[in-house]
CSV table of C-alpha atoms in Angstrom, one decimal:
chain,number,residue,atom,x,y,z
A,1,UNK,CA,-26.6,-21.7,5.1
A,2,UNK,CA,-24.7,-25.1,3.9
A,3,UNK,CA,-22.7,-22.6,1.9
A,4,UNK,CA,-21.0,-21.2,4.9
A,5,UNK,CA,-21.1,-24.8,6.0
A,6,UNK,CA,-19.2,-25.9,3.4
A,7,UNK,CA,-16.4,-23.2,3.6
A,8,UNK,CA,-15.9,-24.2,7.5
A,9,UNK,CA,-15.5,-27.5,6.3
A,10,UNK,CA,-13.9,-27.4,3.3
A,11,UNK,CA,-10.8,-29.1,3.2
A,12,UNK,CA,-7.5,-27.6,0.8
A,13,UNK,CA,-7.0,-28.6,-2.3
A,14,UNK,CA,-4.6,-30.9,-1.8
A,15,UNK,CA,-6.2,-33.1,0.6
A,16,UNK,CA,-8.7,-33.7,-2.0
A,17,UNK,CA,-9.6,-35.8,-5.1
A,18,UNK,CA,-8.6,-39.5,-6.2
A,19,UNK,CA,-5.7,-41.2,-8.1
A,20,UNK,CA,-7.0,-40.8,-11.8
A,21,UNK,CA,-9.2,-38.4,-11.2
A,22,UNK,CA,-7.8,-35.3,-13.0
A,23,UNK,CA,-8.8,-33.6,-16.0
A,24,UNK,CA,-9.7,-36.6,-19.1
A,25,UNK,CA,-8.9,-33.6,-22.4
A,26,UNK,CA,-5.3,-34.2,-21.1
A,27,UNK,CA,-4.1,-37.6,-21.4
A,28,UNK,CA,-2.3,-39.0,-17.5
A,29,UNK,CA,1.0,-40.5,-18.9
A,30,UNK,CA,3.5,-38.8,-16.6
A,31,UNK,CA,5.8,-40.1,-19.4
A,32,UNK,CA,4.7,-37.7,-22.7
A,33,UNK,CA,4.8,-35.0,-19.8
A,34,UNK,CA,7.1,-33.4,-22.1
A,35,UNK,CA,5.0,-33.4,-24.4
A,36,UNK,CA,2.8,-30.1,-22.9
A,37,UNK,CA,6.1,-28.8,-20.7
A,38,UNK,CA,9.8,-28.6,-21.3
A,39,UNK,CA,11.4,-31.6,-19.6
A,40,UNK,CA,13.9,-29.2,-17.5
A,41,UNK,CA,10.8,-27.6,-15.6
A,42,UNK,CA,8.7,-31.1,-14.7
A,43,UNK,CA,9.0,-32.3,-11.1
A,44,UNK,CA,8.1,-35.8,-10.7
A,45,UNK,CA,8.3,-35.3,-7.1
A,46,UNK,CA,5.4,-32.4,-7.2
A,47,UNK,CA,2.6,-33.7,-5.1
A,48,UNK,CA,-0.4,-32.3,-7.5
A,49,UNK,CA,-3.2,-33.0,-6.6
A,50,UNK,CA,-5.8,-35.7,-8.8
A,51,UNK,CA,-9.0,-33.2,-9.1
A,52,UNK,CA,-11.4,-32.7,-11.9
A,53,UNK,CA,-12.2,-29.5,-12.5
A,54,UNK,CA,-15.5,-29.1,-11.5
A,55,UNK,CA,-14.0,-29.8,-7.8
A,56,UNK,CA,-11.5,-27.1,-9.2
A,57,UNK,CA,-13.7,-24.5,-10.1
A,58,UNK,CA,-15.9,-25.4,-6.9
A,59,UNK,CA,-13.5,-25.3,-4.3
A,60,UNK,CA,-11.8,-21.7,-5.8
A,61,UNK,CA,-15.5,-20.7,-5.4
A,62,UNK,CA,-15.9,-21.2,-2.3
A,63,UNK,CA,-12.8,-19.8,-1.1
A,64,UNK,CA,-13.4,-16.5,-2.9
A,65,UNK,CA,-17.3,-16.4,-0.7
A,66,UNK,CA,-15.2,-16.7,2.3
A,67,UNK,CA,-12.9,-14.0,0.8
A,68,UNK,CA,-13.7,-9.6,1.9
A,69,UNK,CA,-12.9,-7.1,0.1
A,70,UNK,CA,-13.3,-3.3,-1.3
A,71,UNK,CA,-16.0,-4.6,-3.5
A,72,UNK,CA,-18.1,-6.9,-0.9
A,73,UNK,CA,-18.1,-3.3,2.5
A,74,UNK,CA,-16.5,-0.8,3.8
A,75,UNK,CA,-13.1,-1.0,3.9
A,76,UNK,CA,-11.5,1.6,6.4
A,77,UNK,CA,-7.8,0.7,6.5
A,78,UNK,CA,-5.7,3.2,8.0
A,79,UNK,CA,-2.3,3.8,6.6
A,80,UNK,CA,-3.6,1.7,3.5
A,81,UNK,CA,-5.8,3.9,1.5
A,82,UNK,CA,-8.4,1.3,0.0
A,83,UNK,CA,-10.7,2.8,-2.6
A,84,UNK,CA,-13.0,1.7,-5.0
A,85,UNK,CA,-11.4,0.9,-8.6
A,86,UNK,CA,-13.4,1.9,-11.4
A,87,UNK,CA,-14.0,-0.9,-13.7
A,88,UNK,CA,-13.1,1.0,-16.7
A,89,UNK,CA,-9.2,1.2,-15.4
A,90,UNK,CA,-9.4,-2.6,-16.2
A,91,UNK,CA,-10.7,-2.2,-19.6
A,92,UNK,CA,-8.3,-0.2,-20.6
A,93,UNK,CA,-5.2,-2.9,-19.5
A,94,UNK,CA,-7.1,-5.0,-21.1
A,95,UNK,CA,-7.1,-3.6,-24.6
A,96,UNK,CA,-6.1,-5.7,-27.0
A,97,UNK,CA,-3.2,-3.8,-28.2
A,98,UNK,CA,-1.7,-3.1,-24.3
A,99,UNK,CA,-2.5,-6.5,-22.5
A,100,UNK,CA,-1.1,-8.5,-26.0
A,101,UNK,CA,2.2,-6.7,-26.2
A,102,UNK,CA,5.5,-8.6,-26.0
A,103,UNK,CA,7.8,-6.8,-23.6
A,104,UNK,CA,10.3,-7.2,-25.9
A,105,UNK,CA,8.4,-5.4,-29.2
A,106,UNK,CA,11.2,-2.4,-30.3
A,107,UNK,CA,10.2,0.3,-30.1
A,108,UNK,CA,9.0,1.4,-33.6
A,109,UNK,CA,6.3,-1.2,-32.6
A,110,UNK,CA,5.3,0.3,-28.6
A,111,UNK,CA,4.5,3.5,-29.4
A,112,UNK,CA,1.0,3.0,-27.7
A,113,UNK,CA,2.6,1.9,-24.8
A,114,UNK,CA,5.9,3.9,-24.6
A,115,UNK,CA,3.4,7.2,-24.6
A,116,UNK,CA,1.3,6.2,-22.0
A,117,UNK,CA,4.7,5.4,-20.0
A,118,UNK,CA,5.2,8.7,-20.6
A,119,UNK,CA,2.2,10.9,-20.4
A,120,UNK,CA,1.6,9.1,-16.6
A,121,UNK,CA,5.5,10.3,-15.9
A,122,UNK,CA,4.4,13.5,-16.9
A,123,UNK,CA,1.5,13.8,-15.0
A,124,UNK,CA,2.7,12.7,-12.1
A,125,UNK,CA,5.8,14.6,-12.3
A,126,UNK,CA,3.4,18.2,-12.5
A,127,UNK,CA,0.7,16.6,-9.9
A,128,UNK,CA,3.8,16.5,-7.2
A,129,UNK,CA,5.9,19.0,-8.4
A,130,UNK,CA,8.5,16.9,-9.2
A,131,UNK,CA,11.4,17.3,-12.0
A,132,UNK,CA,11.2,13.5,-13.1
A,133,UNK,CA,9.6,10.1,-12.3
A,134,UNK,CA,10.6,6.5,-12.6
A,135,UNK,CA,8.3,4.3,-12.9
A,136,UNK,CA,10.4,1.0,-12.5
A,137,UNK,CA,10.4,0.6,-9.0
A,138,UNK,CA,7.2,-2.3,-8.7
A,139,UNK,CA,5.7,-1.4,-4.9
A,140,UNK,CA,5.8,1.7,-2.4
A,141,UNK,CA,9.3,0.4,-0.2
A,142,UNK,CA,10.7,-0.7,-3.7
A,143,UNK,CA,10.9,2.8,-4.1
A,144,UNK,CA,12.2,3.8,-0.6
A,145,UNK,CA,14.7,1.4,-1.6
A,146,UNK,CA,15.6,3.1,-4.9
A,147,UNK,CA,14.7,6.5,-3.8
A,148,UNK,CA,18.2,6.0,-1.1
A,149,UNK,CA,20.4,3.9,-3.7
A,150,UNK,CA,20.4,7.2,-5.1
A,151,UNK,CA,20.9,8.9,-2.6
A,152,UNK,CA,24.0,6.7,-1.8
A,153,UNK,CA,24.8,7.5,-5.4
A,154,UNK,CA,24.6,11.3,-5.6
A,155,UNK,CA,26.5,11.6,-2.1
A,156,UNK,CA,29.1,8.9,-3.2
A,157,UNK,CA,29.7,11.3,-6.3
A,158,UNK,CA,30.2,13.8,-4.5
A,159,UNK,CA,32.6,12.7,-2.1
A,160,UNK,CA,30.6,12.6,0.7
A,161,UNK,CA,31.0,9.0,1.9
A,162,UNK,CA,30.8,10.8,5.4
A,163,UNK,CA,26.6,10.3,5.1
A,164,UNK,CA,25.8,7.8,6.8
A,165,UNK,CA,22.5,8.4,8.7
A,166,UNK,CA,18.4,8.2,7.6
A,167,UNK,CA,16.4,10.0,10.1
A,168,UNK,CA,13.1,8.9,10.7
A,169,UNK,CA,9.6,10.6,12.9
A,170,UNK,CA,8.2,8.0,14.6
A,171,UNK,CA,5.1,9.2,12.6
A,172,UNK,CA,6.0,7.5,9.5
A,173,UNK,CA,5.8,4.8,8.5
A,174,UNK,CA,7.3,1.5,9.1
A,175,UNK,CA,9.2,0.2,6.0
A,176,UNK,CA,11.0,3.4,6.6
A,177,UNK,CA,13.4,2.1,8.6
A,178,UNK,CA,13.5,-0.9,7.0
A,179,UNK,CA,14.3,0.9,3.5
A,180,UNK,CA,17.9,2.7,5.4
A,181,UNK,CA,19.3,-0.4,7.1
A,182,UNK,CA,18.8,-2.6,4.3
A,183,UNK,CA,21.0,0.2,1.9
A,184,UNK,CA,23.3,0.4,4.7
A,185,UNK,CA,22.4,3.5,6.5
A,186,UNK,CA,22.0,4.0,10.0
A,187,UNK,CA,18.5,5.2,11.2
A,188,UNK,CA,18.0,7.8,13.2
A,189,UNK,CA,14.6,7.8,15.5
A,190,UNK,CA,12.6,11.5,15.7
A,191,UNK,CA,10.0,11.9,18.3
A,192,UNK,CA,7.4,13.9,17.4
A,193,UNK,CA,5.9,16.3,20.0
A,194,UNK,CA,3.0,17.0,21.7
A,195,UNK,CA,1.1,18.2,18.4
A,196,UNK,CA,2.2,14.5,16.6
A,197,UNK,CA,5.0,16.7,14.0
A,198,UNK,CA,8.0,17.3,14.0
A,199,UNK,CA,9.6,19.4,15.5
A,200,UNK,CA,12.1,22.1,14.0
A,201,UNK,CA,14.2,22.4,17.5
A,202,UNK,CA,14.4,18.5,17.7
A,203,UNK,CA,15.3,18.0,15.0
A,204,UNK,CA,18.4,20.2,14.3
A,205,UNK,CA,19.6,18.5,17.6
A,206,UNK,CA,20.5,14.9,15.6
A,207,UNK,CA,21.2,16.8,11.9
A,208,UNK,CA,24.6,16.8,11.0
A,209,UNK,CA,27.1,16.0,8.6
A,210,UNK,CA,26.7,12.6,8.4
A,211,UNK,CA,22.8,13.1,7.7
A,212,UNK,CA,21.9,11.9,4.0
A,213,UNK,CA,18.6,11.8,4.1
A,214,UNK,CA,15.3,12.8,6.3
A,215,UNK,CA,12.2,9.8,5.7
A,216,UNK,CA,9.2,12.1,6.0
A,217,UNK,CA,5.1,11.2,5.6
A,218,UNK,CA,3.2,14.3,5.4
A,219,UNK,CA,0.1,14.2,6.1
A,220,UNK,CA,1.9,11.9,8.8
A,221,UNK,CA,0.4,8.1,9.7
A,222,UNK,CA,-1.5,10.3,12.6
A,223,UNK,CA,-3.1,11.2,10.1
A,224,UNK,CA,-1.7,15.4,10.7
A,225,UNK,CA,0.0,17.8,8.4
A,226,UNK,CA,3.3,18.7,8.6
A,227,UNK,CA,2.7,22.4,9.2
A,228,UNK,CA,6.1,23.5,9.4
A,229,UNK,CA,7.9,21.8,6.5
A,230,UNK,CA,9.4,23.9,4.8
A,231,UNK,CA,11.8,25.0,7.8
A,232,UNK,CA,12.1,21.3,8.5
A,233,UNK,CA,13.3,21.5,4.4
A,234,UNK,CA,15.7,23.9,5.1
A,235,UNK,CA,17.3,22.7,8.4
A,236,UNK,CA,17.9,19.5,6.7
A,237,UNK,CA,19.1,21.3,3.4
A,238,UNK,CA,21.7,23.5,4.9
A,239,UNK,CA,23.1,20.3,7.0
A,240,UNK,CA,23.5,19.0,3.4
A,241,UNK,CA,20.9,15.9,3.7
A,242,UNK,CA,18.2,15.0,1.6
A,243,UNK,CA,14.6,15.3,1.9
A,244,UNK,CA,12.4,12.2,1.4
A,245,UNK,CA,8.9,11.9,1.0
A,246,UNK,CA,6.9,8.8,1.9
A,247,UNK,CA,4.0,8.8,-0.4
A,248,UNK,CA,1.8,6.6,1.3
A,249,UNK,CA,-1.2,9.2,2.2
A,250,UNK,CA,-0.9,11.0,-0.9
A,251,UNK,CA,-4.2,10.3,-1.2
A,252,UNK,CA,-4.9,13.6,1.0
A,253,UNK,CA,-2.9,16.1,-1.3
A,254,UNK,CA,-3.5,15.1,-5.0
A,255,UNK,CA,-4.4,18.8,-6.4
A,256,UNK,CA,-4.0,20.5,-2.9
A,257,UNK,CA,-0.3,20.6,-2.3
A,258,UNK,CA,3.3,19.0,-3.5
A,259,UNK,CA,5.7,17.6,-1.9
A,260,UNK,CA,8.1,19.5,-4.2
A,261,UNK,CA,7.3,23.1,-3.4
A,262,UNK,CA,7.2,21.5,0.2
A,263,UNK,CA,11.3,20.9,-0.4
A,264,UNK,CA,11.1,17.2,-0.9
A,265,UNK,CA,14.2,16.5,-3.1
A,266,UNK,CA,12.6,12.2,-3.7
A,267,UNK,CA,9.7,10.6,-3.3
A,268,UNK,CA,7.7,7.9,-4.0
A,269,UNK,CA,3.7,7.3,-4.5
A,270,UNK,CA,1.9,3.7,-4.4
A,271,UNK,CA,-0.3,3.8,-7.2
A,272,UNK,CA,-1.8,0.9,-5.9
A,273,UNK,CA,-3.6,3.2,-4.0
A,274,UNK,CA,-3.9,6.9,-4.6
A,275,UNK,CA,-4.8,5.5,-8.3
A,276,UNK,CA,-6.9,3.0,-7.4
A,277,UNK,CA,-5.6,0.1,-8.7
A,278,UNK,CA,-6.5,-3.7,-6.6
A,279,UNK,CA,-3.6,-4.6,-3.9
A,280,UNK,CA,-3.3,-6.4,-1.1
A,281,UNK,CA,-2.6,-9.9,-0.6
A,282,UNK,CA,1.5,-9.9,-1.6
A,283,UNK,CA,-0.1,-8.7,-5.5
A,284,UNK,CA,1.7,-6.6,-7.8
A,285,UNK,CA,2.0,-2.9,-6.8
A,286,UNK,CA,3.4,0.0,-8.7
A,287,UNK,CA,6.0,2.2,-6.9
A,288,UNK,CA,7.0,5.0,-9.3
A,289,UNK,CA,10.0,7.4,-7.9
A,290,UNK,CA,9.9,11.6,-8.4
A,291,UNK,CA,13.0,13.2,-8.4
A,292,UNK,CA,13.6,16.6,-8.4
A,293,UNK,CA,15.9,18.1,-11.0
A,294,UNK,CA,19.9,18.1,-9.4
A,295,UNK,CA,18.8,13.4,-9.3
A,296,UNK,CA,17.6,13.2,-12.8
A,297,UNK,CA,21.1,11.7,-13.7
A,298,UNK,CA,20.5,8.8,-11.1
A,299,UNK,CA,17.1,7.5,-12.0
A,300,UNK,CA,16.8,3.7,-12.6
A,301,UNK,CA,16.6,2.5,-16.4
A,302,UNK,CA,15.4,2.4,-18.6
A,303,UNK,CA,13.2,6.1,-19.3
A,304,UNK,CA,10.9,6.8,-21.6
A,305,UNK,CA,12.1,10.2,-23.4
A,306,UNK,CA,9.9,11.9,-26.2
A,307,UNK,CA,11.3,13.3,-29.4
A,308,UNK,CA,8.9,15.1,-32.2
A,309,UNK,CA,6.0,12.9,-31.2
A,310,UNK,CA,8.0,10.3,-31.2
A,311,UNK,CA,9.2,7.8,-27.8
A,312,UNK,CA,11.9,5.6,-27.1
A,313,UNK,CA,13.4,4.1,-24.2
A,314,UNK,CA,16.4,5.8,-22.7
A,315,UNK,CA,19.0,2.9,-21.3
A,316,UNK,CA,21.8,5.8,-21.5
A,317,UNK,CA,21.1,7.7,-18.0
A,318,UNK,CA,24.2,9.5,-17.0
A,319,UNK,CA,25.0,8.2,-13.1
A,320,UNK,CA,21.9,5.6,-13.4
A,321,UNK,CA,21.5,3.0,-9.9
A,322,UNK,CA,20.4,0.3,-13.0
A,323,UNK,CA,17.4,-1.2,-13.4
A,324,UNK,CA,15.0,-2.1,-10.4
A,325,UNK,CA,13.0,-4.0,-12.2
A,326,UNK,CA,12.5,-6.3,-15.5
A,327,UNK,CA,11.5,-5.5,-18.3
A,328,UNK,CA,8.6,-2.4,-18.3
A,329,UNK,CA,7.7,-3.4,-14.7
A,330,UNK,CA,4.2,-3.7,-14.0
A,331,UNK,CA,2.9,-1.8,-17.2
A,332,UNK,CA,-0.8,-3.3,-16.6
A,333,UNK,CA,-1.0,-1.4,-13.8
A,334,UNK,CA,0.6,1.7,-15.2
A,335,UNK,CA,-2.2,1.8,-17.9
A,336,UNK,CA,-4.7,1.7,-15.2
A,337,UNK,CA,-3.7,4.9,-13.1
A,338,UNK,CA,-3.7,7.5,-16.4
A,339,UNK,CA,-6.7,6.1,-17.0
A,340,UNK,CA,-7.9,6.7,-13.5
A,341,UNK,CA,-6.0,10.4,-13.9
A,342,UNK,CA,-7.1,10.8,-17.4
A,343,UNK,CA,-11.0,10.3,-16.0
A,344,UNK,CA,-10.6,12.4,-13.3
A,345,UNK,CA,-8.2,15.7,-14.7
A,346,UNK,CA,-7.0,17.9,-12.4
A,347,UNK,CA,-10.1,19.1,-11.1
A,348,UNK,CA,-11.7,15.7,-10.6
A,349,UNK,CA,-8.5,14.7,-8.7
A,350,UNK,CA,-8.4,17.6,-6.1
A,351,UNK,CA,-11.7,16.8,-5.3
A,352,UNK,CA,-11.0,13.3,-4.7
A,353,UNK,CA,-8.5,14.6,-1.8
A,354,UNK,CA,-10.9,16.6,-1.3
A,355,UNK,CA,-13.3,14.2,-0.1
A,356,UNK,CA,-11.3,11.8,1.3
A,357,UNK,CA,-10.1,14.5,3.7
A,358,UNK,CA,-13.8,15.5,4.4
A,359,UNK,CA,-15.0,12.2,5.3
A,360,UNK,CA,-12.5,11.4,7.9
A,361,UNK,CA,-13.4,14.6,9.3
A,362,UNK,CA,-16.6,13.4,9.3
A,363,UNK,CA,-16.3,10.3,11.3
A,364,UNK,CA,-14.0,11.6,13.4
A,365,UNK,CA,-16.3,14.3,14.3
A,366,UNK,CA,-19.5,11.7,15.0
A,367,UNK,CA,-17.2,9.2,16.9
A,368,UNK,CA,-15.1,11.6,19.2
A,369,UNK,CA,-17.8,11.8,22.4
A,370,UNK,CA,-17.7,7.9,22.8
A,371,UNK,CA,-13.9,7.2,22.2
A,372,UNK,CA,-10.7,9.6,22.9
A,373,UNK,CA,-9.2,10.8,19.4
A,374,UNK,CA,-5.8,11.9,21.2
A,375,UNK,CA,-5.1,14.8,18.3
A,376,UNK,CA,-8.2,16.2,18.7
A,377,UNK,CA,-8.2,18.8,15.1
A,378,UNK,CA,-8.9,18.8,12.1
A,379,UNK,CA,-6.8,15.6,10.1
A,380,UNK,CA,-6.3,15.2,6.4
A,381,UNK,CA,-7.9,11.8,5.0
A,382,UNK,CA,-7.5,9.4,8.2
A,383,UNK,CA,-6.9,10.2,12.0
A,384,UNK,CA,-6.5,7.9,14.8
A,385,UNK,CA,-8.4,7.2,18.5
A,386,UNK,CA,-7.6,5.6,21.2
A,387,UNK,CA,-9.4,2.8,23.3
A,388,UNK,CA,-6.8,3.0,26.1
A,389,UNK,CA,-9.5,4.7,28.4
A,390,UNK,CA,-12.1,2.6,27.2
A,391,UNK,CA,-9.6,-0.4,28.5
A,392,UNK,CA,-9.2,0.7,31.7
A,393,UNK,CA,-13.2,0.8,32.1
A,394,UNK,CA,-14.3,-2.0,30.9
A,395,UNK,CA,-11.5,-4.7,29.6
A,396,UNK,CA,-12.9,-4.4,26.1
A,397,UNK,CA,-9.4,-3.1,23.8
A,398,UNK,CA,-8.6,-1.6,20.4
A,399,UNK,CA,-8.1,-5.5,18.9
A,400,UNK,CA,-11.8,-6.2,20.6
A,401,UNK,CA,-13.3,-3.0,18.7
A,402,UNK,CA,-11.8,-4.5,15.7
A,403,UNK,CA,-13.3,-7.8,15.9
A,404,UNK,CA,-16.8,-6.6,16.8
A,405,UNK,CA,-16.6,-4.6,13.3
A,406,UNK,CA,-15.8,-8.1,11.2
A,407,UNK,CA,-18.5,-9.4,13.3
A,408,UNK,CA,-21.1,-6.4,11.7
A,409,UNK,CA,-19.9,-6.7,8.1
A,410,UNK,CA,-16.7,-4.3,8.6
A,411,UNK,CA,-13.4,-4.6,7.3
A,412,UNK,CA,-11.1,-3.8,10.6
A,413,UNK,CA,-9.4,-0.3,10.7
A,414,UNK,CA,-5.4,-0.4,11.7
A,415,UNK,CA,-5.1,-1.1,14.9
A,416,UNK,CA,-2.0,-0.6,17.2
A,417,UNK,CA,-0.1,2.0,14.8
A,418,UNK,CA,1.1,4.0,15.1
A,419,UNK,CA,3.1,2.8,18.4
A,420,UNK,CA,3.2,5.9,20.0
A,421,UNK,CA,-0.3,6.1,20.2
A,422,UNK,CA,-1.7,3.1,22.6
A,423,UNK,CA,-4.9,0.8,21.9
A,424,UNK,CA,-4.9,2.8,18.7
A,425,UNK,CA,-7.7,2.7,15.6
A,426,UNK,CA,-6.3,3.6,12.6
A,427,UNK,CA,-9.5,4.8,10.3
A,428,UNK,CA,-9.3,6.1,6.5
A,429,UNK,CA,-12.5,6.1,5.1
A,430,UNK,CA,-11.2,7.3,1.6
A,431,UNK,CA,-13.5,9.5,-0.6
A,432,UNK,CA,-15.0,6.2,-2.6
A,433,UNK,CA,-17.6,6.1,-0.2
A,434,UNK,CA,-21.5,7.9,0.5
A,435,UNK,CA,-22.7,9.4,3.5
A,436,UNK,CA,-25.2,6.3,4.1
A,437,UNK,CA,-22.1,4.2,3.9
A,438,UNK,CA,-20.6,6.3,6.8
A,439,UNK,CA,-23.4,6.9,8.9
A,440,UNK,CA,-24.5,3.5,9.2
A,441,UNK,CA,-20.4,2.7,9.9
A,442,UNK,CA,-20.7,5.1,12.7
A,443,UNK,CA,-23.9,3.9,14.6
A,444,UNK,CA,-22.6,0.2,14.1
A,445,UNK,CA,-19.0,1.8,15.9
A,446,UNK,CA,-21.2,4.0,18.4
A,447,UNK,CA,-23.2,0.5,19.2
A,448,UNK,CA,-20.0,-1.5,19.5
A,449,UNK,CA,-18.8,1.2,22.3
A,450,UNK,CA,-22.0,1.4,23.9
A,451,UNK,CA,-22.3,-2.3,24.1
A,452,UNK,CA,-18.3,-2.3,25.6
A,453,UNK,CA,-19.8,-0.2,28.4
A,454,UNK,CA,-23.3,-2.2,29.0
A,455,UNK,CA,-21.5,-5.8,28.6
A,456,UNK,CA,-18.4,-6.0,27.8
A,457,UNK,CA,-18.8,-9.9,27.4
A,458,UNK,CA,-19.9,-9.8,24.2
A,459,UNK,CA,-17.9,-7.5,22.8
A,460,UNK,CA,-14.7,-9.8,24.1
A,461,UNK,CA,-16.1,-12.8,22.7
A,462,UNK,CA,-16.4,-11.1,19.1
A,463,UNK,CA,-16.2,-12.1,16.2
A,464,UNK,CA,-19.2,-15.0,16.5
A,465,UNK,CA,-20.5,-14.7,12.5
A,466,UNK,CA,-17.8,-15.4,10.6
A,467,UNK,CA,-16.2,-18.0,8.8
A,468,UNK,CA,-12.8,-17.8,11.1
A,469,UNK,CA,-13.4,-17.0,14.7
A,470,UNK,CA,-10.3,-15.1,16.8
A,471,UNK,CA,-7.1,-16.9,15.8
A,472,UNK,CA,-3.7,-17.5,18.2
A,473,UNK,CA,-2.0,-13.7,16.6
A,474,UNK,CA,1.3,-14.2,18.4
A,475,UNK,CA,1.6,-18.1,17.5
A,476,UNK,CA,0.8,-16.8,13.4
A,477,UNK,CA,3.5,-14.2,13.8
A,478,UNK,CA,5.8,-16.3,15.5
A,479,UNK,CA,5.3,-20.0,14.0
A,480,UNK,CA,3.9,-18.9,10.9
A,481,UNK,CA,3.0,-21.5,9.0
A,482,UNK,CA,2.7,-21.3,5.5
A,483,UNK,CA,3.3,-23.9,3.5
A,484,UNK,CA,0.8,-27.0,3.1
A,485,UNK,CA,3.1,-30.1,3.4
A,486,UNK,CA,1.4,-34.2,3.5
A,487,UNK,CA,3.3,-34.6,6.9
A,488,UNK,CA,5.8,-36.9,5.3
A,489,UNK,CA,8.8,-34.0,6.1
A,490,UNK,CA,9.5,-32.3,9.5
């Protein structure tokens, strides 16, 4: 396999090429560089490599062949919905009238784009039961941050500055405590009960006059629906606090249940998860923020208004926290999301969630006799398994199972999260996979467990058929070296 060998041996682009081998179509005279770029952005010390165009194309094509993604194979990454992105979404985002529109275009010349944002905002509000959405935040955690800034502004306006704590259950997403701390709140962790859910009686013990917000994920990161959510919301509201919904798991809910009806006051969505937009690798996301009626006046600016069929950006929001993102935020993602909403329609979106739930339960039921499923009841769009017993019996851990799946051509599921499940594997198949794909995955998973019992060394040595084998994960986490250097700088 010469391509694989090439990929393994390929040096960095900075380590390739020779002096004077750059693009022949551009004169190679540094003194004329300002003919092509503004002088203020030129950097004499920038060590750009001298490569031909062909060398560059081949280098990055090789790298692309080493990348695993949803277009290559099954991607059951729990807690971060990774579904197939229909290409029609990209086609809509690439329509010249939307793609080429200048972000400073006046409202009267951008009516189509403003109509897209208005229609998406109205669709999300209806689908999730909120009074309004801001499309401004650029990612899920960015939406969390905006929500908590709104809560600060809300309590400040009410003269309730003593509300300084945010309650976060141990089944919530990991960004929640970080977002709360960034806004200056004290984080109070809430332990879940034996059923993997928030116990209202436990909640009563930590709720008080200092409570600002309770941040919840529903279904939670165990894949379980919080079936006492209305009682929980009533407890927090009775204490004067706000309920925040982390929408990272909204793929389980669309058309079936609405956070607004459950009593949530604020919520974010990850358009790049639930609404089939490419994500991962730190690329652009979109994290719209929804609010109940009493918080509409605090939304980030601008918001789109419609009057008699004419659309306009409104910066005059009475108690706004201000803009969270420049221009119209990640507008192309809004186009993709609206294309996805319109292509499916209300019934289609409902079916999306139903199939996501069905697929997760299908896998869970088919592997529960070979690996522990600590919360053994119907799940929503994802579920957790534990390799704790397997580790004790064979030495094979959740990490080893994940590596063995890589060897068999599958993206590894999330492991060791949530933290309350030892040797945790979190699996989320999404609705876009066929029964045949699920059956193949189930067969492979069962075979890995069988091999762990019969010949654990084989699984402990995985992966053996990937471009990169096992890496030093501790060193990678504690000593990240993410920037190329020629070695001249320590």
